[in-house]
Coordinates of C-alpha atoms in Angstrom, one line a residue:
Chain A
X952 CA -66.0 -20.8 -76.8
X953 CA -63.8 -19.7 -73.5
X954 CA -66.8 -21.3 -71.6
X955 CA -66.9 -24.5 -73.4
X956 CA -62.8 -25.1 -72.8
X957 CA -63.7 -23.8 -68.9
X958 CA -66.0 -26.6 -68.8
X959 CA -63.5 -28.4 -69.8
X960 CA -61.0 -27.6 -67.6
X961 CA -63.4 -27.8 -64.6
X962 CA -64.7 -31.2 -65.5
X963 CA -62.4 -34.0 -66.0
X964 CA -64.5 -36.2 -65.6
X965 CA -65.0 -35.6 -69.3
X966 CA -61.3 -36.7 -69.9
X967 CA -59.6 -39.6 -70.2
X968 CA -58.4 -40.9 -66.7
X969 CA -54.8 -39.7 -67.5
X970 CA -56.1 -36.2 -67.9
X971 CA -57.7 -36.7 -64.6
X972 CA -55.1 -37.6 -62.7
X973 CA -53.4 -34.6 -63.9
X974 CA -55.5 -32.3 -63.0
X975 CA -56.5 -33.0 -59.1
X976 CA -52.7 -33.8 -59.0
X977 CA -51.3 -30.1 -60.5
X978 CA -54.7 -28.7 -57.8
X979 CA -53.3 -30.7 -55.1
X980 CA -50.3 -29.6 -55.3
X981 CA -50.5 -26.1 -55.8
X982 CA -52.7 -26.2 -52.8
X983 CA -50.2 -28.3 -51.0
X984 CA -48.3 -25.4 -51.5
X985 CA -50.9 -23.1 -50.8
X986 CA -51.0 -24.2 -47.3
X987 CA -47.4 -24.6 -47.1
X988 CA -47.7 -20.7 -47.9
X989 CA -49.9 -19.7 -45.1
X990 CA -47.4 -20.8 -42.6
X991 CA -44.4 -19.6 -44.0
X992 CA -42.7 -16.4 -43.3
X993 CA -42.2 -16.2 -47.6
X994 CA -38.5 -15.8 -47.1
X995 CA -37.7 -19.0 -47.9
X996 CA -39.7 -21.3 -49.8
X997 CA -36.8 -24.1 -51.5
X998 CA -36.8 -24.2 -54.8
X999 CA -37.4 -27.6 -54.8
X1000 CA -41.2 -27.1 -54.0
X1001 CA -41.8 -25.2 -56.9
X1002 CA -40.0 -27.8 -59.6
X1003 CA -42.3 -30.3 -57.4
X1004 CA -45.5 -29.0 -58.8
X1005 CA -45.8 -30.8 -62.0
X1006 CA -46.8 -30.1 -65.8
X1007 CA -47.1 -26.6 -66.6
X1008 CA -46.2 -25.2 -63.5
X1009 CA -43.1 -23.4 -64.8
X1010 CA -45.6 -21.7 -67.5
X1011 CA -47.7 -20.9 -64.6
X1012 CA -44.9 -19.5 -62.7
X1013 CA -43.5 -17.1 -65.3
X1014 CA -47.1 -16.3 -65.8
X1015 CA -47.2 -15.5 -61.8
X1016 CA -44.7 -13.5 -61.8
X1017 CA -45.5 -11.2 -64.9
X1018 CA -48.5 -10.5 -63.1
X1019 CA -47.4 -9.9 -59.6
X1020 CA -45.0 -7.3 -61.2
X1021 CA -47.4 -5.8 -62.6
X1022 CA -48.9 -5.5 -59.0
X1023 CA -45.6 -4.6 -58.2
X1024 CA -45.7 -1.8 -60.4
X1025 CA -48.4 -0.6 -59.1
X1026 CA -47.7 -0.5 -55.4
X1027 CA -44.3 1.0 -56.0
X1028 CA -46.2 4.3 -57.5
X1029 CA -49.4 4.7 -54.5
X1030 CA -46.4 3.8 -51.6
X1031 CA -44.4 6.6 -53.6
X1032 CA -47.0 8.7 -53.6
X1033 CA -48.0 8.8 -50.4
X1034 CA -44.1 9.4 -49.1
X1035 CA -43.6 12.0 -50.9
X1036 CA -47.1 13.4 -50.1
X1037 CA -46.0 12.5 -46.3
X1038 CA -42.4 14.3 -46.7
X1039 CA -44.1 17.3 -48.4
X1040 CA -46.4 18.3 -45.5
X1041 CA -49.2 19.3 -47.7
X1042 CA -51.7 16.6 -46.0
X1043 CA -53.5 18.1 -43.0
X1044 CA -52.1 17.6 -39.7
X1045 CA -55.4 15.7 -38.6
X1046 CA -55.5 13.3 -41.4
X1047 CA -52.1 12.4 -41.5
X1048 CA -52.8 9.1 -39.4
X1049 CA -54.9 8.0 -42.2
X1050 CA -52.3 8.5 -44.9
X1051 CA -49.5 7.5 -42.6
X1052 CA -51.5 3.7 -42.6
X1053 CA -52.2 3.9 -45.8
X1054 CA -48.7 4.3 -46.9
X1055 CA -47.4 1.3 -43.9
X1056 CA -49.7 -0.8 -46.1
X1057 CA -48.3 0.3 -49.6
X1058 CA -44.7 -0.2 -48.4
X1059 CA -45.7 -3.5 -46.8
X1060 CA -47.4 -4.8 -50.0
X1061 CA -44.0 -3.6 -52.3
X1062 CA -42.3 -5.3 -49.6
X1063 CA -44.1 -8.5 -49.3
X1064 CA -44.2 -8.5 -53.5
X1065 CA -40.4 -8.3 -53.9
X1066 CA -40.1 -11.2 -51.6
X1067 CA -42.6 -13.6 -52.9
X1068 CA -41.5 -12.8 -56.8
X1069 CA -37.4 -12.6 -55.7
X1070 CA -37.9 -16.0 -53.0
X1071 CA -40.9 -17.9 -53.7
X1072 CA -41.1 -17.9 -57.3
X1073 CA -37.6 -16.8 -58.1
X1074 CA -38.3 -14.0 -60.4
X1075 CA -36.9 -10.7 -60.5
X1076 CA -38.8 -8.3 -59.0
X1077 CA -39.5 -4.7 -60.9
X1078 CA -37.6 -2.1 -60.0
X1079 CA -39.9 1.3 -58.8
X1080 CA -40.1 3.5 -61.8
X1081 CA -39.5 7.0 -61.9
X1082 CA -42.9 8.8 -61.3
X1083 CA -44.0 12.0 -62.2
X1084 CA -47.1 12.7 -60.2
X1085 CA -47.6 16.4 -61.7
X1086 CA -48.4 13.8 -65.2
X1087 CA -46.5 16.6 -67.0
X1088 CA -47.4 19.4 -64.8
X1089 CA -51.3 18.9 -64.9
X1090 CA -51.5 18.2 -61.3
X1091 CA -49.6 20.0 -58.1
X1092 CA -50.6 17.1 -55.5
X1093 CA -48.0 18.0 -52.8
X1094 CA -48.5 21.5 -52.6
X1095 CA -52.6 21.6 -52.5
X1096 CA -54.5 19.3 -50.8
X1097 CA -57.5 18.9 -52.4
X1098 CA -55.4 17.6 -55.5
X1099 CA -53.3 15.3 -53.6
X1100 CA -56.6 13.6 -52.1
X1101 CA -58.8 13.1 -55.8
X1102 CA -55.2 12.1 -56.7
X1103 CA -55.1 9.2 -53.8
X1104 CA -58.9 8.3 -55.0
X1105 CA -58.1 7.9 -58.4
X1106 CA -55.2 5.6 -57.4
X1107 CA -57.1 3.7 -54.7
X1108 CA -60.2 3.0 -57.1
X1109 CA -57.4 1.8 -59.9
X1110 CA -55.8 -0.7 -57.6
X1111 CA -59.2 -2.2 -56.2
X1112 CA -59.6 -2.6 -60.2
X1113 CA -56.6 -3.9 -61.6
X1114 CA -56.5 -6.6 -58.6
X1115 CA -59.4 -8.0 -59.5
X1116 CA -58.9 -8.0 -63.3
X1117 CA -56.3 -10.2 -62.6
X1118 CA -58.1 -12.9 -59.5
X1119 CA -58.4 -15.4 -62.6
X1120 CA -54.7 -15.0 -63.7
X1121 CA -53.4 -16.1 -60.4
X1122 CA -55.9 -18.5 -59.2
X1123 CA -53.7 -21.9 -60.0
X1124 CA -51.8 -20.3 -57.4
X1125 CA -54.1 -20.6 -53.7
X1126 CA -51.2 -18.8 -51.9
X1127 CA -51.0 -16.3 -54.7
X1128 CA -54.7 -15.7 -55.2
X1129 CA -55.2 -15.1 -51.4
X1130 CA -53.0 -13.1 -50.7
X1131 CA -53.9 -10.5 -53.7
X1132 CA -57.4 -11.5 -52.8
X1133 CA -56.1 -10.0 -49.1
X1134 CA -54.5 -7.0 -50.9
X1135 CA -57.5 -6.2 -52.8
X1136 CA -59.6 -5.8 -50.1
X1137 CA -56.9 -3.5 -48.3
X1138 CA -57.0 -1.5 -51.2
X1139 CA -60.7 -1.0 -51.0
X1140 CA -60.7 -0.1 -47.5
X1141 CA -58.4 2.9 -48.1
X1142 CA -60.2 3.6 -51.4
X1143 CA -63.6 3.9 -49.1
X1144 CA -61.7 6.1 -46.3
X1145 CA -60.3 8.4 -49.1
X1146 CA -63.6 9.0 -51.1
X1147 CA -65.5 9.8 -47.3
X1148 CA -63.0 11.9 -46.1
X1149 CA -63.2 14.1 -49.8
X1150 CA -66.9 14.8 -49.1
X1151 CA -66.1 15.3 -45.8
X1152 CA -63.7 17.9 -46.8
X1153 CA -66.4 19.4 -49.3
X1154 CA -64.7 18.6 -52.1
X1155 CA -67.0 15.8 -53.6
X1156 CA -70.1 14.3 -52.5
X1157 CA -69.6 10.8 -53.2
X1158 CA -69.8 7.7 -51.0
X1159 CA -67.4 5.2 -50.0
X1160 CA -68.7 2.9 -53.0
X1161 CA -68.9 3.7 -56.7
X1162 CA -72.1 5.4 -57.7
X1163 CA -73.0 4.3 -61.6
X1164 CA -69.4 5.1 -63.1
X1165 CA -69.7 8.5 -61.8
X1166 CA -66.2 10.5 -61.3
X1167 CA -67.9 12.6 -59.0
X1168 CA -65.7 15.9 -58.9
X1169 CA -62.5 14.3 -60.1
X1170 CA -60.8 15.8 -63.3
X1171 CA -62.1 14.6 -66.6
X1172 CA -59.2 12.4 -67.3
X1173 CA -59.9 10.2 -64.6
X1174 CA -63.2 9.0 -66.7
X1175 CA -61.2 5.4 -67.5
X1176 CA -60.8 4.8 -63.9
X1177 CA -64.7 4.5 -63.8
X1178 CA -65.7 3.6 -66.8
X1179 CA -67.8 0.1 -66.6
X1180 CA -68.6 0.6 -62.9
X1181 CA -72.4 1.2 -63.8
X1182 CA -72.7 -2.4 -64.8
X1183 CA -75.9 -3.7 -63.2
X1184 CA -75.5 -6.8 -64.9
X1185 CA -74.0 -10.3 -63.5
X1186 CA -73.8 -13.8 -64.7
X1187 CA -76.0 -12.5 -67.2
X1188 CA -78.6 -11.3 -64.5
X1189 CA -79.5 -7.6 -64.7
X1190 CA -79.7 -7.1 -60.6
X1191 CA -81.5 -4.1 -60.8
X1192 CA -84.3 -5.7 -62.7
X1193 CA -84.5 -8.5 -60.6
X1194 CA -84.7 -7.2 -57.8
X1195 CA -86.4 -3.8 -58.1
X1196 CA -83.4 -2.1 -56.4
X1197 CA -82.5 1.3 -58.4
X1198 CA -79.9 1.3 -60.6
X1199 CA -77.6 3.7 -58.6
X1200 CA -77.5 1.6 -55.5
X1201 CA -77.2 -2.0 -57.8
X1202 CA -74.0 -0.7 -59.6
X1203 CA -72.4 0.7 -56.2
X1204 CA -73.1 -2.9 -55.0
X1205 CA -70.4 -5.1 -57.4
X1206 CA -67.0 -3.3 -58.2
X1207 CA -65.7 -3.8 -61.5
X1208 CA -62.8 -4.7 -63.2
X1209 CA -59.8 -4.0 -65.5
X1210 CA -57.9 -5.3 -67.5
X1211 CA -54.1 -4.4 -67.3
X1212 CA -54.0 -2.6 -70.5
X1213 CA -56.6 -0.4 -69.2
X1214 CA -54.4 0.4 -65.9
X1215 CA -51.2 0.4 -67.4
X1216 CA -52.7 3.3 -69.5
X1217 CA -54.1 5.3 -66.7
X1218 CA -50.6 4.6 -64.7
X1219 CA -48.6 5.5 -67.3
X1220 CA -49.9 9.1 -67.1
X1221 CA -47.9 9.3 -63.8
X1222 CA -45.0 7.9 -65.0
X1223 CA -41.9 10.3 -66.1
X1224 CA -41.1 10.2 -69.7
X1225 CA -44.2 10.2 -70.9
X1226 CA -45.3 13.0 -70.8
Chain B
X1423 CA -78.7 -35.8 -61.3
X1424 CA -80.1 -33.1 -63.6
X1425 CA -81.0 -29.7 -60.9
X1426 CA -83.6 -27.2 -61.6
X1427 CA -82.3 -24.3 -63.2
X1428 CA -82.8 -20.4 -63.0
X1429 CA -84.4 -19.7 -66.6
X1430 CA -84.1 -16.3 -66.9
X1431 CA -84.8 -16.3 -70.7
X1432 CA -86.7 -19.5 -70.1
X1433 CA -84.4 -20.9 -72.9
X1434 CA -82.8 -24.4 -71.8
X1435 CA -85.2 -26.6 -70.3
X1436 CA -83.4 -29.2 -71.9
X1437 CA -81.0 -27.9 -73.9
X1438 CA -77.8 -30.1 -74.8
X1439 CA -74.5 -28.1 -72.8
X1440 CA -72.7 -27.7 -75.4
X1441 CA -74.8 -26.4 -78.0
X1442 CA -76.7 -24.2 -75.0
X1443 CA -73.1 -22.8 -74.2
X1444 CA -72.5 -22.1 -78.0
X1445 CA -75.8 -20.0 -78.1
X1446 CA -74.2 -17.1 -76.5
X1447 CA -72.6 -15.6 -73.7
X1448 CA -72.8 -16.8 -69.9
X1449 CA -76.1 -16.3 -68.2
X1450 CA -77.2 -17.9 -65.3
X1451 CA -78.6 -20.7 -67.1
X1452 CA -75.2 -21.0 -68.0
X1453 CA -73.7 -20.6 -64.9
X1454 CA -76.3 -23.5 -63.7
X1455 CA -75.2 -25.5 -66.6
X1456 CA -71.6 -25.3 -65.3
X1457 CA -72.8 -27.2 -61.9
X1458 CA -75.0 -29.8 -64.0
X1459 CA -71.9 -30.9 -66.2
X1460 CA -69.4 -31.9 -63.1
X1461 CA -72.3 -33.2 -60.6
X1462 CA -71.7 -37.0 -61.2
X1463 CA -71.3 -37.7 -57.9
X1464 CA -71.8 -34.6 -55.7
X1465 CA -75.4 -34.7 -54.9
X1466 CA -76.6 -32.5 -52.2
X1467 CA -77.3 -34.5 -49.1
X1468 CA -80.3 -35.0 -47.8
X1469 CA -80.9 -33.1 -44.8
X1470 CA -82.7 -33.0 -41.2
X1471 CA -86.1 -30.4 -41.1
X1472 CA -84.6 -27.3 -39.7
X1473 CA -80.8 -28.0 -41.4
X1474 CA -79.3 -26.7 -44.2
X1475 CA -76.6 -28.5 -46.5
X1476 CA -74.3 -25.8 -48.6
X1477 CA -73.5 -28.5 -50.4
X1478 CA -70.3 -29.6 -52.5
X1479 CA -68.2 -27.8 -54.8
X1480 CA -68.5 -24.3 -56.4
X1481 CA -72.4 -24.5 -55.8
X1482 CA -71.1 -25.0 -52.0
X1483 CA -69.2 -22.1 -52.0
X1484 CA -71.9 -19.8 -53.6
X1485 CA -74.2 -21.2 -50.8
X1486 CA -71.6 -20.3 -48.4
X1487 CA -71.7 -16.8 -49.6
X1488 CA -75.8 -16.5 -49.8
X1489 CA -75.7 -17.7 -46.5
X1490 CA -73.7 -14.5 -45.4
X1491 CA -75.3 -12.5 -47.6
X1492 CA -78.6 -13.5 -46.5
X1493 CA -77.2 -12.8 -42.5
X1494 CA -76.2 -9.2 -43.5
X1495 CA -79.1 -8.7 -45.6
X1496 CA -81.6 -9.3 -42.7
X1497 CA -79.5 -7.4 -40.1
X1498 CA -80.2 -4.0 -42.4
X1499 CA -83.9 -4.9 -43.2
X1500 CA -83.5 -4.4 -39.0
X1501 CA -82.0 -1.9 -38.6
X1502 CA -83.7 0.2 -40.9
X1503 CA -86.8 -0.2 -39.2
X1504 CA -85.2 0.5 -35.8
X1505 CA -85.1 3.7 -33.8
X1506 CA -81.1 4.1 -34.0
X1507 CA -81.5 4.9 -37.9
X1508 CA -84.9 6.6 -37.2
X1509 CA -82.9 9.1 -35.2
X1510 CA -79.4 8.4 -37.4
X1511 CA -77.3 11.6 -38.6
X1512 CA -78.0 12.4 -42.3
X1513 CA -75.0 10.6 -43.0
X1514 CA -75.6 7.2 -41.6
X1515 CA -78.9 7.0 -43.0
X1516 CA -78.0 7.1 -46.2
X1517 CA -75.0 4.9 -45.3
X1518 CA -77.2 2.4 -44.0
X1519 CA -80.1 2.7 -46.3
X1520 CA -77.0 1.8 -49.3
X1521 CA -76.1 -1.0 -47.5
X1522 CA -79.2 -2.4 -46.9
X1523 CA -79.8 -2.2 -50.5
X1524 CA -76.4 -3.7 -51.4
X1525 CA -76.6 -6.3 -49.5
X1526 CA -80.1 -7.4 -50.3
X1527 CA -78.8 -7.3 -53.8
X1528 CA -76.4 -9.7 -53.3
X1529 CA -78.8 -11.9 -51.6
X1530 CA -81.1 -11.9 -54.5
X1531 CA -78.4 -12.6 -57.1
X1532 CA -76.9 -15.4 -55.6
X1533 CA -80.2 -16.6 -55.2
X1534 CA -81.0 -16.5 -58.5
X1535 CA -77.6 -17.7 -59.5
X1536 CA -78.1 -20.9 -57.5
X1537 CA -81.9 -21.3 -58.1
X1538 CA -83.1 -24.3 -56.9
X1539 CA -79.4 -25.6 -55.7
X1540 CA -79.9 -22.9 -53.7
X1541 CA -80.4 -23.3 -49.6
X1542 CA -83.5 -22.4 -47.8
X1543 CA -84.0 -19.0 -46.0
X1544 CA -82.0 -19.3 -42.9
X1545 CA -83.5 -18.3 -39.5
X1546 CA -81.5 -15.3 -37.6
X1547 CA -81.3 -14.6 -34.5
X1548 CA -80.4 -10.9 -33.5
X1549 CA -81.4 -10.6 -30.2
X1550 CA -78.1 -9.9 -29.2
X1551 CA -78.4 -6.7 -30.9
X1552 CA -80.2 -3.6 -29.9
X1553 CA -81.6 -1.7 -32.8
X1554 CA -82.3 1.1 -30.8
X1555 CA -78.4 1.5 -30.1
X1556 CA -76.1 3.2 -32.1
X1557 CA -73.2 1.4 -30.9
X1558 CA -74.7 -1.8 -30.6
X1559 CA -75.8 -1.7 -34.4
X1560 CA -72.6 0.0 -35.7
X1561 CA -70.5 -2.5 -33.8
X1562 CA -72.4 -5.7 -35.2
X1563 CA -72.5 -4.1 -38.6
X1564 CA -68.6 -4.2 -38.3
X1565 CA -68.5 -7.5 -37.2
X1566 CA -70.7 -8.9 -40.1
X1567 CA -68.8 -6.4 -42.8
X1568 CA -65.3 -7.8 -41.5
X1569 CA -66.4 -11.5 -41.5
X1570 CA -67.7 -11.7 -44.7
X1571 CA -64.5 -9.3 -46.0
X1572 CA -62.5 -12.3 -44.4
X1573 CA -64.9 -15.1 -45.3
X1574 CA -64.6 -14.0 -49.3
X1575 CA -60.9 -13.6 -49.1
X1576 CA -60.9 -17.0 -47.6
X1577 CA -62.9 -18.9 -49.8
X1578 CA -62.0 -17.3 -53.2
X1579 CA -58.7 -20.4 -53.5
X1580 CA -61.7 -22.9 -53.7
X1581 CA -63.6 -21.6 -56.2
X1582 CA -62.8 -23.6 -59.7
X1583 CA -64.9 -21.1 -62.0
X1584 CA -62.5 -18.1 -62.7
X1585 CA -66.2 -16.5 -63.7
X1586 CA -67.4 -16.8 -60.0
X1587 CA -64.4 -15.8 -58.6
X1588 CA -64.7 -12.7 -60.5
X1589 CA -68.3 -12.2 -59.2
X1590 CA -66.9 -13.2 -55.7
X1591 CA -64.3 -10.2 -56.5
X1592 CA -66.5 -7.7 -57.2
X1593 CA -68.8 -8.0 -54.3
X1594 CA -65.6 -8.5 -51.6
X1595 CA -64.3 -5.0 -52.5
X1596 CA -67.6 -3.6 -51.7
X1597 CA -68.0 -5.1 -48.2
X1598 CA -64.3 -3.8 -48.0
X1599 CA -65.5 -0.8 -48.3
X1600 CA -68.7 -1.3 -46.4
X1601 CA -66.5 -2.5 -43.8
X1602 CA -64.0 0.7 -44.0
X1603 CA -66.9 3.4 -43.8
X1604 CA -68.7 1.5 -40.7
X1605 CA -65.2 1.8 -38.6
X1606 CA -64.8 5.1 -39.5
X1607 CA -68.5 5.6 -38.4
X1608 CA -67.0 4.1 -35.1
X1609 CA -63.8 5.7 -34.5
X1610 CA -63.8 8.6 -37.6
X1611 CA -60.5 10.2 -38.5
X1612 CA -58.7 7.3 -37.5
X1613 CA -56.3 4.8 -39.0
X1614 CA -59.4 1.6 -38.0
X1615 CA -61.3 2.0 -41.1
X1616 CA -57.9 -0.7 -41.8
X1617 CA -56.8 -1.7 -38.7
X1618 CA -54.0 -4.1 -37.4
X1619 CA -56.6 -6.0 -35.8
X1620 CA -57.5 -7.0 -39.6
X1621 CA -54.0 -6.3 -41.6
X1622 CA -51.0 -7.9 -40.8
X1623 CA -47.5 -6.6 -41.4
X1624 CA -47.2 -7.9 -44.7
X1625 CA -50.5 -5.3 -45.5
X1626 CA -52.4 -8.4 -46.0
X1627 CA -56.4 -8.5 -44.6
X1628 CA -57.1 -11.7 -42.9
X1629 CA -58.6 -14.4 -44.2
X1630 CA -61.2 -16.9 -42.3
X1631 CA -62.2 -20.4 -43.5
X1632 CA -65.2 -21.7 -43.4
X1633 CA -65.5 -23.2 -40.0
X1634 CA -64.3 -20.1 -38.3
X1635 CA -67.2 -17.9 -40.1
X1636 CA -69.7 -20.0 -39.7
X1637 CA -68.9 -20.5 -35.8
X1638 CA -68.6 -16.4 -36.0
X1639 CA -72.2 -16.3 -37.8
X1640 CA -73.8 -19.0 -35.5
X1641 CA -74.1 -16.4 -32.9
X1642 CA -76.5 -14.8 -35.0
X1643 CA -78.4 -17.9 -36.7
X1644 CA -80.9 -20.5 -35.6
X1645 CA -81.0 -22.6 -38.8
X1646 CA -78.2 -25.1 -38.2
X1647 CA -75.9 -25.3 -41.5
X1648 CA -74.0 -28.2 -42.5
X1649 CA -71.0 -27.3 -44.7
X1650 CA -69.4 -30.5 -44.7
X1651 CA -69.1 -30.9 -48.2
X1652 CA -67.3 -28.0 -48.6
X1653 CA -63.6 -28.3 -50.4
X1654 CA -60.6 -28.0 -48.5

């Protein structure tokens, strides 16, 4: 059923001319304002250029906008994390350059989030929860180490996760979709630093990718943030049978998504009140 | 008009869309069928012996992407036969053994994803590269991680099928990561695995289009490659 309306939407030369129109001229012109993006600073797009973009672009805006809060959301708790983590002095004196990048890019991504929701689309931009990253006294990451970095996995992984589940939600958008798409990637770079540098530290021995939807040494209750990662199979291809490549090394090859249900509830353990 | 399709389950020689799509769930018959329902008027070129033509469309940008994936996947199959991993640390074997695996399974899928849409084997050219040096094969390996971090990221605002950009997501994270592990490999301990040369103040990766990859990628392949069909 979805795939028989995404033909339609992809195809219109199946519609009536009208319908045509319609659509190259809604593509055009979010691309129009696409590239108008790329050269902007984002502080000031007029509003103007949004109520340009015609038919359902308001629909789509509101829709842009739940979801970049959501991202939102979700930068507000790793940047958070990390500061606190930085202020607390339990991360190794050695490491802290990693961490110290890690959190320039979380603060730049809550940042660069308020702005396009606040300025582009003219949205109101989510306020940073209140966190609780003990999740109701289960978990002392600023006073041992080893807790603080399965703790900084567990939210890395989730972010490279949640941005993909939600590529397809933001894609009438090309400024939108690339820059999450540019996040995303960010996220999985500091996702494959933090998973190295816990077997480095002896503490797991997993690799920079995600091995079946192992959670290597990680407490039990961060099974959801793998769960789905063994998936071998694509387009409806299983890779690993067509290709003779073990299954291991197949499933560490194509990251998975969620949806944000899924990362909401694996968030919402760190947020205070509900625990 | 009508393109050979991948047949996996050898179910739709000529099966009607509609009722094929109604059958089930997306395969890459399906995903074949998604090309043969818009390709009025997109054809792929002909093209000169020794050229390759990505084509139009979302079939061009898949090319695009088993183009890269074919370049990466050829530079392992090297480097795993060369002396630098012969004589590699523990770690970087199996670091390089992974991603010689990964990326010949991306290779594979999207050839299979394309079948016969999809281009020839290109030709590379790595003797630029010495596969007996540790830092000549680390720094390549970083150069084609970060392009085709950059060349995804880039690329993914074209794609029309939210199902392929999905597919395009889940492979971009894991060269993301590829790319992280191989810098660290390079300068460990420091902040490059994400570097400024890559992340701009906003904590956004940079993104390459399609002329600037394929110019980057040149260096390293024979087979000329003709992406002028390629949205924009």
């Amino acid at each position: 059923m979805n795939l028989i309306k995404l033909l339609d939407t992809i195809c219109p030369d199946t519609k009536s001319a009208e319908d045509k129109d319609r659509f190259f001229s809604r593509r055009e012109a979010f691309r129009q304002f696409g590239d108008f993006g790329k050269k902007m600073a984002l502080a000031a797009v007029p509003l103007a250029v949004l109520n340009s973009i015609p038919h359902v672009a308001k629909a789509d805006t509101a829709s842009l906008i739940g979801v970049l809060n959501y991202a939102l959301t979700l930068e507000h708790l790793e940047y958070r994390y990390y500061q606190l983590a930085l202020d607390s002095g339990v991360i190794e004196a050695a490491d802290r350059v990693i961490f110290q990048k890690i959190r320039d890019h979380e603060l730049a991504h809550v940042r660069f989030l308020q702005e396009v929701i606040g300025n582009v689309l003219m949205g109101t931009p989510v306020a940073e929860p209140k966190f609780d990253f003990t999740a109701g006294g289960n978990f002392s990451p600023f006073t041992s180490y080893p807790t603080f970095l399965a703790l900084a996995q567990a939210f890395e992984d989730t972010g490279v996760r949640a941005y993909k589940g939600q590529a397809a939600n933001v894609k009438e958008s090309d400024v939108v979709l690339t820059a999450a798409l540019s996040i995303h990637s960010v996220e999985a770079r500091h996702a494959s630093q933090v998973r190295r540098l816990r077997t480095k530290k002896g503490q797991d021995a997993i690799k920079g990718w995600i091995t079946n939807g192992s959670i290597g040494s990680l407490p039990a209750a961060t099974m959801a943030i793998y769960a789905g990662e063994e998936n071998l199979t694509h387009g409806g291809v299983n890779v690993s049978s067509l290709t003779g490549i073990d299954a291991a090394a197949v499933s560490e090859g194509w990251d998975e998504p969620l949806s944000r249900e899924q990362v909401l509830g694996i968030a919402g353990l760190f947020l205070a009140g509900s625990n | 008009m009508k393109k050979e399709l991948i047949k996996p389950q050898g179910l739709v020689k000529n099966a009607n869309r509609r009722q094929f799509l109604k059958m089930g769930t997306l395969t890459i018959a399906g995903a074949g069928l998604l090309f043969v329902g818009c390709n009025d008027d997109d054809e792929m070129m002909p093209t000169m012996p020794g050229m390759v033509s990505l084509g139009s469309g979302d079939v061009g940008i898949l090319n695009y992407a088993y183009a890269l994936e074919q370049l990466e996947a050829a530079f392992y199959a090297e480097v795993i036969k060369g002396s630098y991993f012969a004589n590699a640390s523990a770690e970087e074997k199996i670091i390089m053994g992974d991603l010689e695996k990964h990326e010949r399974a991306h290779r594979e899928f999207f050839k299979a994803a394309l079948g016969a849409s999809a281009i020839g084997s290109l030709e590379v050219d790595f003797s630029s590269i010495d596969f007996s040096s540790r830092t000549s094969v680390l720094m390549a390996a970083k150069t084609f991680e970060d392009l085709g971090v950059a060349a995804y990221n880039g690329a993914g605002q074209f794609l029309e099928s939210s199902d392929f950009l999905l597919i395009a997501g889940k492979i971009v994270s894991v060269e993301a990561r590829h790319a992280a592990a191989i810098r660290d490999l390079i300068n460990p301990g420091s902040a490059d695995f994400a570097g400024d040369d890559i992340i701009d103040a906003n904590g956004l990766e940079r993104t390459l289009n399609f002329t600037q990859v394929l110019t980057a990628a040149s260096a390293f392949v024979k087979t000329e490659i003709d992406f002028s069909q390629l949205p924009s």
